[in-house]
Coordinates of C-alpha atoms in Angstrom, one line a residue:
X99 CA -6.5 -61.9 -53.6
X100 CA -7.7 -61.6 -50.0
X101 CA -11.2 -62.8 -49.2
X102 CA -13.5 -59.7 -48.7
X103 CA -15.7 -59.4 -45.7
X104 CA -19.2 -60.5 -46.6
X105 CA -21.7 -57.7 -47.2
X106 CA -24.5 -59.6 -45.5
X107 CA -22.4 -60.0 -42.3
X108 CA -22.2 -56.3 -41.7
X109 CA -24.2 -55.5 -38.5
X110 CA -26.6 -52.5 -38.6
X111 CA -25.6 -49.6 -40.8
X112 CA -29.0 -49.8 -42.6
X113 CA -28.6 -46.4 -44.4
X114 CA -25.2 -47.3 -45.7
X115 CA -26.2 -50.7 -47.0
X116 CA -29.4 -49.4 -48.7
X117 CA -27.6 -46.6 -50.4
X118 CA -25.0 -48.9 -51.8
X119 CA -27.6 -51.5 -52.9
X120 CA -29.7 -48.9 -54.7
X121 CA -26.7 -47.8 -56.7
X122 CA -25.9 -51.4 -57.5
X123 CA -29.5 -51.7 -58.9
X124 CA -29.4 -48.4 -60.7
X125 CA -26.0 -46.8 -61.3
X126 CA -27.9 -43.8 -62.8
X127 CA -28.7 -42.8 -59.2
X128 CA -25.3 -41.1 -59.3
X129 CA -23.2 -42.8 -56.5
X130 CA -23.2 -42.3 -52.8
X131 CA -21.2 -40.2 -50.4
X132 CA -20.7 -41.9 -47.0
X133 CA -20.0 -39.5 -44.1
X134 CA -19.1 -40.7 -40.7
X135 CA -16.5 -41.2 -38.0
X136 CA -13.6 -43.6 -38.3
X137 CA -14.2 -47.3 -37.6
X138 CA -17.8 -47.5 -38.9
X139 CA -17.4 -50.1 -41.7
X140 CA -17.4 -47.5 -44.5
X141 CA -14.5 -49.1 -46.4
X142 CA -15.6 -52.6 -45.5
X143 CA -19.0 -52.2 -46.9
X144 CA -17.8 -50.7 -50.2
X145 CA -15.3 -53.5 -50.8
X146 CA -17.9 -56.1 -49.9
X147 CA -20.3 -54.7 -52.4
X148 CA -18.0 -55.6 -55.3
X149 CA -18.5 -59.3 -54.7
X150 CA -22.3 -58.8 -55.2
X151 CA -22.0 -57.0 -58.5
X152 CA -22.9 -59.2 -61.6
X153 CA -20.1 -60.2 -63.8
X154 CA -19.6 -58.1 -66.9
X155 CA -18.8 -59.2 -70.5
X156 CA -16.1 -57.3 -72.2
X157 CA -14.3 -57.3 -75.5
X158 CA -11.3 -59.5 -75.2
X159 CA -8.1 -57.4 -75.0
X160 CA -9.9 -54.0 -74.8
X161 CA -8.3 -51.8 -72.1
X162 CA -11.5 -49.8 -71.8
X163 CA -13.9 -52.7 -71.0
X164 CA -16.2 -52.2 -74.0
X165 CA -19.4 -54.1 -74.0
X166 CA -19.1 -56.8 -76.8
X167 CA -22.8 -56.6 -77.6
X168 CA -22.6 -52.8 -78.3
X169 CA -18.9 -51.8 -78.6
X170 CA -18.1 -48.1 -78.2
X171 CA -17.5 -46.8 -81.7
X172 CA -15.1 -44.1 -80.3
X173 CA -13.1 -46.6 -78.2
X174 CA -9.3 -45.8 -78.4
X175 CA -8.7 -49.5 -78.8
X176 CA -11.4 -49.9 -81.4
X177 CA -13.1 -50.3 -83.7
X178 CA -14.5 -53.6 -82.3
X179 CA -16.8 -56.0 -83.9
X180 CA -19.8 -57.2 -82.0
X181 CA -19.3 -60.7 -80.5
X182 CA -19.6 -62.9 -77.4
X183 CA -16.7 -61.4 -75.6
X184 CA -15.4 -62.7 -72.3
X185 CA -16.7 -62.5 -68.7
X186 CA -14.9 -61.1 -65.8
X187 CA -15.9 -59.9 -62.3
X188 CA -16.8 -56.3 -61.9
X189 CA -13.8 -54.3 -60.7
X190 CA -13.4 -52.1 -57.7
X191 CA -10.9 -49.4 -58.4
X192 CA -9.5 -47.3 -55.5
X193 CA -8.4 -43.8 -56.1
X194 CA -5.6 -42.9 -53.6
X195 CA -5.7 -39.5 -52.0
X196 CA -2.2 -38.7 -53.4
X197 CA -3.1 -39.6 -57.0
X198 CA -2.1 -37.3 -59.8
X199 CA -4.3 -36.0 -62.6
X200 CA -2.4 -38.3 -65.1
X201 CA -3.1 -41.3 -63.0
X202 CA -6.8 -40.4 -62.9
X203 CA -7.6 -39.6 -66.5
X204 CA -4.6 -41.2 -68.3
X205 CA -1.6 -39.8 -70.1
X206 CA 0.8 -40.2 -73.1
X207 CA 2.4 -43.6 -73.2
X208 CA 6.0 -42.5 -72.9
X209 CA 7.5 -46.0 -73.5
X210 CA 5.8 -46.3 -76.9
X211 CA 6.6 -42.7 -77.7
X212 CA 10.3 -43.3 -77.2
X213 CA 10.5 -46.8 -78.6
X214 CA 8.1 -46.5 -81.6
X215 CA 7.9 -42.8 -82.1
X216 CA 4.0 -42.8 -81.9
X217 CA 1.6 -40.9 -79.8
X218 CA -0.3 -43.5 -77.7
X219 CA -2.6 -43.1 -74.8
X220 CA -2.1 -44.9 -71.5
X221 CA -5.5 -45.3 -69.7
X222 CA -6.0 -44.1 -66.2
X223 CA -8.2 -45.1 -63.3
X224 CA -11.3 -43.8 -64.9
X225 CA -10.9 -46.3 -67.7
X226 CA -10.1 -49.1 -65.3
X227 CA -13.3 -48.4 -63.4
X228 CA -15.6 -48.4 -66.4
X229 CA -18.6 -50.7 -65.7
X230 CA -17.4 -51.3 -62.2
X231 CA -17.0 -49.4 -58.9
X232 CA -14.7 -46.4 -58.3
X233 CA -14.0 -46.0 -54.6
X234 CA -12.5 -42.7 -53.3
X235 CA -11.6 -42.9 -49.6
X236 CA -11.2 -39.6 -47.9
X237 CA -12.7 -37.8 -50.9
X238 CA -12.7 -34.5 -49.0
X239 CA -8.9 -34.6 -48.9
X240 CA -8.5 -34.8 -52.7
X241 CA -7.5 -31.7 -54.6
X242 CA -10.5 -29.9 -55.8
X243 CA -9.5 -30.1 -59.5
X244 CA -9.3 -33.9 -59.2
X245 CA -12.7 -34.1 -57.6
X246 CA -14.0 -31.9 -60.5
X247 CA -12.6 -34.2 -63.1
X248 CA -13.9 -37.3 -61.3
X249 CA -17.5 -36.0 -60.9
X250 CA -17.6 -34.6 -64.4
X251 CA -16.8 -38.0 -65.8
X252 CA -19.3 -39.7 -63.5
X253 CA -22.0 -37.2 -64.7
X254 CA -21.3 -37.5 -68.4
X255 CA -20.4 -41.2 -68.5
X256 CA -17.2 -40.4 -70.4
X257 CA -13.7 -39.0 -69.9
X258 CA -12.2 -36.5 -72.3
X259 CA -8.4 -36.1 -72.4
X260 CA -6.6 -33.3 -74.3
X261 CA -2.9 -33.1 -73.6
X262 CA 0.5 -33.5 -75.2
X263 CA -0.9 -33.7 -78.6
X264 CA -3.2 -36.6 -77.6
X265 CA -7.0 -36.2 -78.0
X266 CA -8.9 -39.1 -76.5
X267 CA -12.5 -39.8 -75.5
X268 CA -13.6 -43.0 -73.8
X269 CA -16.6 -44.3 -71.9
X270 CA -16.4 -44.0 -68.1
X271 CA -19.6 -45.2 -66.5
X272 CA -19.1 -46.5 -62.9
X273 CA -20.7 -46.7 -59.5
X274 CA -19.0 -43.8 -57.6
X275 CA -18.6 -44.2 -53.9
X276 CA -16.8 -41.6 -51.7
X277 CA -16.2 -41.8 -48.0
X278 CA -15.1 -39.0 -45.7
X279 CA -14.8 -38.1 -42.0
X280 CA -16.5 -34.6 -41.6
X281 CA -14.0 -33.9 -38.8
X282 CA -11.3 -33.6 -41.4
X283 CA -13.0 -31.0 -43.5
X284 CA -16.1 -30.6 -45.8
X285 CA -16.6 -30.7 -49.5
X286 CA -17.7 -27.6 -51.3
X287 CA -21.5 -27.5 -51.8
X288 CA -21.0 -27.6 -55.6
X289 CA -19.2 -30.9 -55.3
X290 CA -21.6 -32.3 -52.7
X291 CA -24.4 -31.8 -55.1
X292 CA -22.8 -34.1 -57.7
X293 CA -23.1 -37.1 -55.5
X294 CA -26.5 -38.8 -56.0
X295 CA -27.1 -39.9 -52.4
X296 CA -25.5 -39.3 -49.0
X297 CA -25.6 -41.4 -45.8
X298 CA -24.4 -40.6 -42.3
X299 CA -22.9 -43.5 -40.4
X300 CA -22.0 -43.8 -36.7
X301 CA -21.0 -46.5 -34.4
X302 CA -23.9 -48.1 -32.6
X303 CA -24.4 -47.4 -28.9
X304 CA -26.3 -50.7 -28.4
X305 CA -24.2 -53.1 -26.4
X306 CA -25.5 -56.2 -28.2
X307 CA -24.7 -54.8 -31.6
X308 CA -21.2 -53.8 -30.6
X309 CA -20.5 -57.3 -29.2
X310 CA -21.8 -58.8 -32.4
X311 CA -19.5 -56.6 -34.5
X312 CA -16.5 -57.6 -32.5
X313 CA -17.4 -61.3 -32.5
X314 CA -17.8 -61.4 -36.3
X315 CA -14.7 -59.4 -37.0
X316 CA -12.6 -61.7 -34.8
X317 CA -14.0 -64.7 -36.5
X318 CA -13.2 -63.2 -39.9
X319 CA -9.7 -62.3 -39.0
X320 CA -9.0 -65.9 -37.7
X321 CA -10.2 -67.5 -40.9
X322 CA -11.5 -65.3 -43.7
X323 CA -12.4 -68.1 -46.1
X324 CA -14.3 -70.1 -43.5
X325 CA -16.1 -67.0 -42.3
X326 CA -17.1 -66.1 -45.9
X327 CA -18.3 -69.6 -46.5
X328 CA -20.8 -69.3 -43.6
X329 CA -22.4 -66.4 -45.4
X330 CA -22.2 -67.8 -48.9
X331 CA -26.0 -68.6 -49.0
X332 CA -27.0 -65.0 -47.9
X333 CA -24.5 -63.5 -50.4
X334 CA -25.9 -65.6 -53.2
X335 CA -29.5 -64.7 -52.4
X336 CA -28.6 -61.0 -52.3
X337 CA -26.7 -61.2 -55.6
X338 CA -29.8 -62.8 -57.2
X339 CA -32.0 -60.1 -55.8
X340 CA -29.8 -57.3 -57.2
X341 CA -29.9 -59.0 -60.6
X342 CA -33.7 -59.4 -60.4
X343 CA -34.2 -55.7 -59.5
X344 CA -32.0 -54.7 -62.4
X345 CA -34.2 -56.6 -64.8
X346 CA -37.4 -55.1 -63.2
X347 CA -36.1 -51.5 -63.2
X348 CA -37.1 -50.6 -66.8
X349 CA -40.7 -51.6 -66.1
X350 CA -41.1 -49.5 -63.0
X351 CA -43.7 -46.7 -63.5
X352 CA -43.1 -43.3 -62.0
X353 CA -46.5 -41.7 -62.0
X354 CA -47.5 -38.1 -62.1
X355 CA -48.5 -38.2 -58.4
X356 CA -45.0 -39.3 -57.4
X357 CA -43.4 -36.7 -59.6
X358 CA -45.5 -34.0 -58.0
X359 CA -44.4 -35.1 -54.6
X360 CA -40.8 -35.1 -55.6
X361 CA -41.1 -31.6 -57.0
X362 CA -43.0 -30.3 -54.0
X363 CA -40.4 -31.8 -51.6
X364 CA -37.4 -30.3 -53.4
X365 CA -39.2 -26.9 -53.5
X366 CA -40.0 -27.2 -49.8
X367 CA -36.4 -27.7 -48.9
X368 CA -35.2 -24.9 -51.3
X369 CA -32.6 -27.0 -53.0
X370 CA -30.8 -25.4 -55.9
X371 CA -31.2 -26.5 -59.5
X372 CA -33.0 -29.6 -60.7
X373 CA -30.4 -32.3 -60.0
X374 CA -32.2 -33.2 -56.7
X375 CA -35.5 -33.8 -58.5
X376 CA -33.8 -36.1 -61.0
X377 CA -31.9 -38.0 -58.4
X378 CA -35.0 -38.4 -56.3
X379 CA -36.9 -39.8 -59.2
X380 CA -34.2 -42.3 -60.1
X381 CA -33.8 -43.3 -56.4
X382 CA -37.6 -43.8 -55.9
X383 CA -37.7 -46.0 -59.0
X384 CA -34.7 -48.0 -57.8
X385 CA -36.5 -48.5 -54.4
X386 CA -39.6 -49.8 -56.1
X387 CA -37.5 -52.3 -58.2
X388 CA -35.6 -53.4 -55.1
X389 CA -39.0 -54.1 -53.4
X390 CA -40.1 -56.1 -56.5
X391 CA -42.8 -53.5 -57.4
X392 CA -43.6 -52.0 -60.8
X393 CA -45.0 -48.7 -59.4
X394 CA -43.4 -46.0 -57.3
X395 CA -45.2 -45.3 -54.0
X396 CA -45.3 -42.4 -51.7
X397 CA -43.1 -44.3 -49.2
X398 CA -40.5 -44.7 -52.0
X399 CA -40.5 -40.9 -52.5
X400 CA -40.1 -40.3 -48.8
X401 CA -37.2 -42.7 -48.5
X402 CA -35.6 -41.2 -51.6
X403 CA -35.8 -37.7 -50.1
X404 CA -34.1 -39.0 -46.9
X405 CA -31.2 -40.2 -49.0
X406 CA -31.0 -37.5 -51.8
X407 CA -31.7 -34.2 -50.0
X408 CA -29.7 -33.9 -46.8
X409 CA -26.5 -32.8 -48.5
X410 CA -28.4 -30.5 -50.9
X411 CA -30.7 -28.5 -48.6
X412 CA -29.7 -25.1 -47.4
X413 CA -28.6 -25.1 -43.8
X414 CA -26.7 -23.0 -41.4
X415 CA -23.2 -24.1 -40.4
X416 CA -24.3 -25.4 -37.0
X417 CA -27.5 -27.1 -38.1
X418 CA -27.6 -30.9 -37.6
X419 CA -27.3 -33.1 -40.7
X420 CA -30.3 -34.8 -42.1
X421 CA -33.8 -33.6 -42.8
X422 CA -36.6 -32.3 -40.7
X423 CA -38.9 -35.3 -41.2
X424 CA -42.0 -33.4 -40.0
X425 CA -41.4 -30.8 -42.7
X426 CA -40.9 -33.7 -45.2
X427 CA -44.1 -35.3 -44.2
X428 CA -46.0 -32.1 -44.5
X429 CA -44.7 -31.5 -48.0
X430 CA -45.6 -35.0 -49.1
X431 CA -49.1 -34.8 -47.6
X432 CA -49.9 -31.4 -49.1
X433 CA -48.7 -32.4 -52.6
X434 CA -50.6 -35.7 -52.2
X435 CA -53.8 -33.9 -51.4
X436 CA -53.6 -32.0 -54.8
X437 CA -52.8 -35.1 -56.8
X438 CA -55.3 -36.3 -59.3
X439 CA -55.8 -39.9 -60.1
X440 CA -56.2 -41.4 -63.6
X441 CA -59.9 -40.5 -63.7
X442 CA -59.4 -36.8 -62.8
X443 CA -60.4 -37.3 -59.2
X444 CA -58.3 -37.6 -56.1
X445 CA -55.9 -40.5 -56.1
X446 CA -56.9 -42.3 -53.0
X447 CA -54.9 -45.5 -53.3
X448 CA -54.2 -45.2 -49.6
X449 CA -51.1 -46.4 -47.8
X450 CA -48.5 -47.7 -50.3
X451 CA -50.5 -46.4 -53.2
X452 CA -49.7 -43.7 -55.6
X453 CA -49.3 -41.1 -52.9
X454 CA -52.7 -39.4 -53.2
X455 CA -55.0 -38.0 -50.6
X456 CA -55.5 -41.4 -48.9
X457 CA -51.8 -41.6 -47.9
X458 CA -50.8 -40.3 -44.5
X459 CA -47.1 -40.1 -43.7
X460 CA -45.5 -41.8 -40.7
X461 CA -44.7 -39.2 -38.1
X462 CA -42.7 -39.2 -35.0
X463 CA -45.2 -39.5 -32.1
X464 CA -45.2 -37.6 -28.8
X465 CA -43.4 -38.9 -25.8
X466 CA -45.3 -39.6 -22.6
X467 CA -44.0 -36.4 -21.1
X468 CA -45.6 -34.5 -24.0
X469 CA -42.4 -33.6 -25.9
X470 CA -41.8 -34.8 -29.5
X471 CA -39.4 -37.5 -30.4
X472 CA -36.5 -36.5 -32.5
X473 CA -37.6 -36.9 -36.1
X474 CA -34.6 -38.9 -37.1
X475 CA -35.4 -41.6 -34.5
X476 CA -38.2 -42.9 -36.7
X477 CA -36.0 -43.3 -39.8
X478 CA -34.5 -46.7 -39.1
X479 CA -37.7 -48.6 -39.4
X480 CA -38.3 -47.2 -42.9
X481 CA -34.8 -48.1 -44.0
X482 CA -35.1 -51.6 -42.6
X483 CA -38.5 -51.9 -44.4
X484 CA -36.8 -51.0 -47.6
X485 CA -34.1 -53.5 -47.1
X486 CA -36.6 -56.2 -46.2
X487 CA -39.3 -55.5 -48.8
X488 CA -39.9 -58.2 -51.3
X489 CA -42.7 -59.0 -53.8
X490 CA -46.2 -58.4 -52.5
X491 CA -44.8 -56.3 -49.7
X492 CA -43.5 -59.4 -47.9
X493 CA -39.9 -59.8 -46.8
X494 CA -38.0 -62.2 -49.0
X495 CA -36.2 -65.2 -47.5
X496 CA -32.9 -63.6 -48.4
X497 CA -33.8 -60.4 -46.7
X498 CA -34.9 -62.2 -43.5
X499 CA -31.6 -64.1 -43.4
X500 CA -29.2 -61.5 -44.6
X501 CA -29.1 -57.9 -45.4
X502 CA -32.6 -57.1 -44.2
X503 CA -32.3 -58.9 -40.9
X504 CA -32.7 -56.8 -37.8
X505 CA -29.3 -56.6 -36.0
X506 CA -30.7 -58.2 -32.8
X507 CA -31.9 -61.2 -34.8
X508 CA -28.5 -61.4 -36.4
X509 CA -26.9 -61.7 -33.0
X510 CA -29.2 -64.5 -32.0
X511 CA -28.6 -66.5 -35.2
X512 CA -24.9 -65.8 -35.6
X513 CA -22.8 -68.9 -36.0
X514 CA -20.0 -69.4 -33.5
X515 CA -16.6 -68.2 -34.9

């Protein structure tokens, strides 16, 4: 197996890295759709994430990767008895654009049907991806009915197959990642809504960053194993941080103030249905766990909105992607002003607190010529802060060295390749 490019060696692409890491911490977020031009490390980042995922314990010989501590009673290969099981790395399963429905969900095992005269089920890619990553490159080019099947399984955590006299249900819980180039066509709004988060990626226009990207890629191509060894420390630290955030996640408190801000934000952007509210709540909780905190703050809610709402908001065909951050800050501030604290009075925890009246959103300030900066220009700092955040609000050593490092600092500390 070829050595994957290290996740921590990726230069820039803060939104992409954060979206993937939040899904690694909490798969319940619902996956991420990566939109961007060709050659922007979309596939590289997804494949690199697999090396950071914790190993999984499975029932020995089970084709559906059942958890040995709580085997699926409906597993087609079952019933299984609880036991220690065996460990294996988390899988990354790629769904080709030309895949058939049988390849995706499974089909009748023709060989056994002919040789033994029995109806047996041959698992598909959804079964292979259970408890791992399912990666769909060029998801916008898949047939709509395949995308429907894929997203239904991701939402329900199970796949149901009824065909050729075979009735099968098996667990299918996976981290769903789709990538697409918008120039090649868009997904239907109903399908876009089924992805938890979306991120927009583009090649950097900064000369130093572009030089560093080329330098690292050439070093990796010359000797992949040696290049990966140079980043082994950063990879290990990030892997430990993901595991720690997963353990902390069940203890994170999503207070009423944060919930009101989530609801007010979704209402302000007129998103359809309630899926956006639920995804924002899960994303904000994952952000708090990633930062090592046990309480969701207003900044977590703001960052969750930037990741969960752009593909759900109503917009005209020629509107720019993303959110109007001034409108977002207004919605957060107004909902915060009405938030009551635990004693019935205003919740004035201030910056980084529960999102009450004391919190004031960061806004894009005016230029010297009096015009406003573009709202999205201010976003990168918030994403980098989320990547860097550690316990007590201080950047962890792993964040400073690896995924949270500012690209300019990466360039200065890069080892010669």
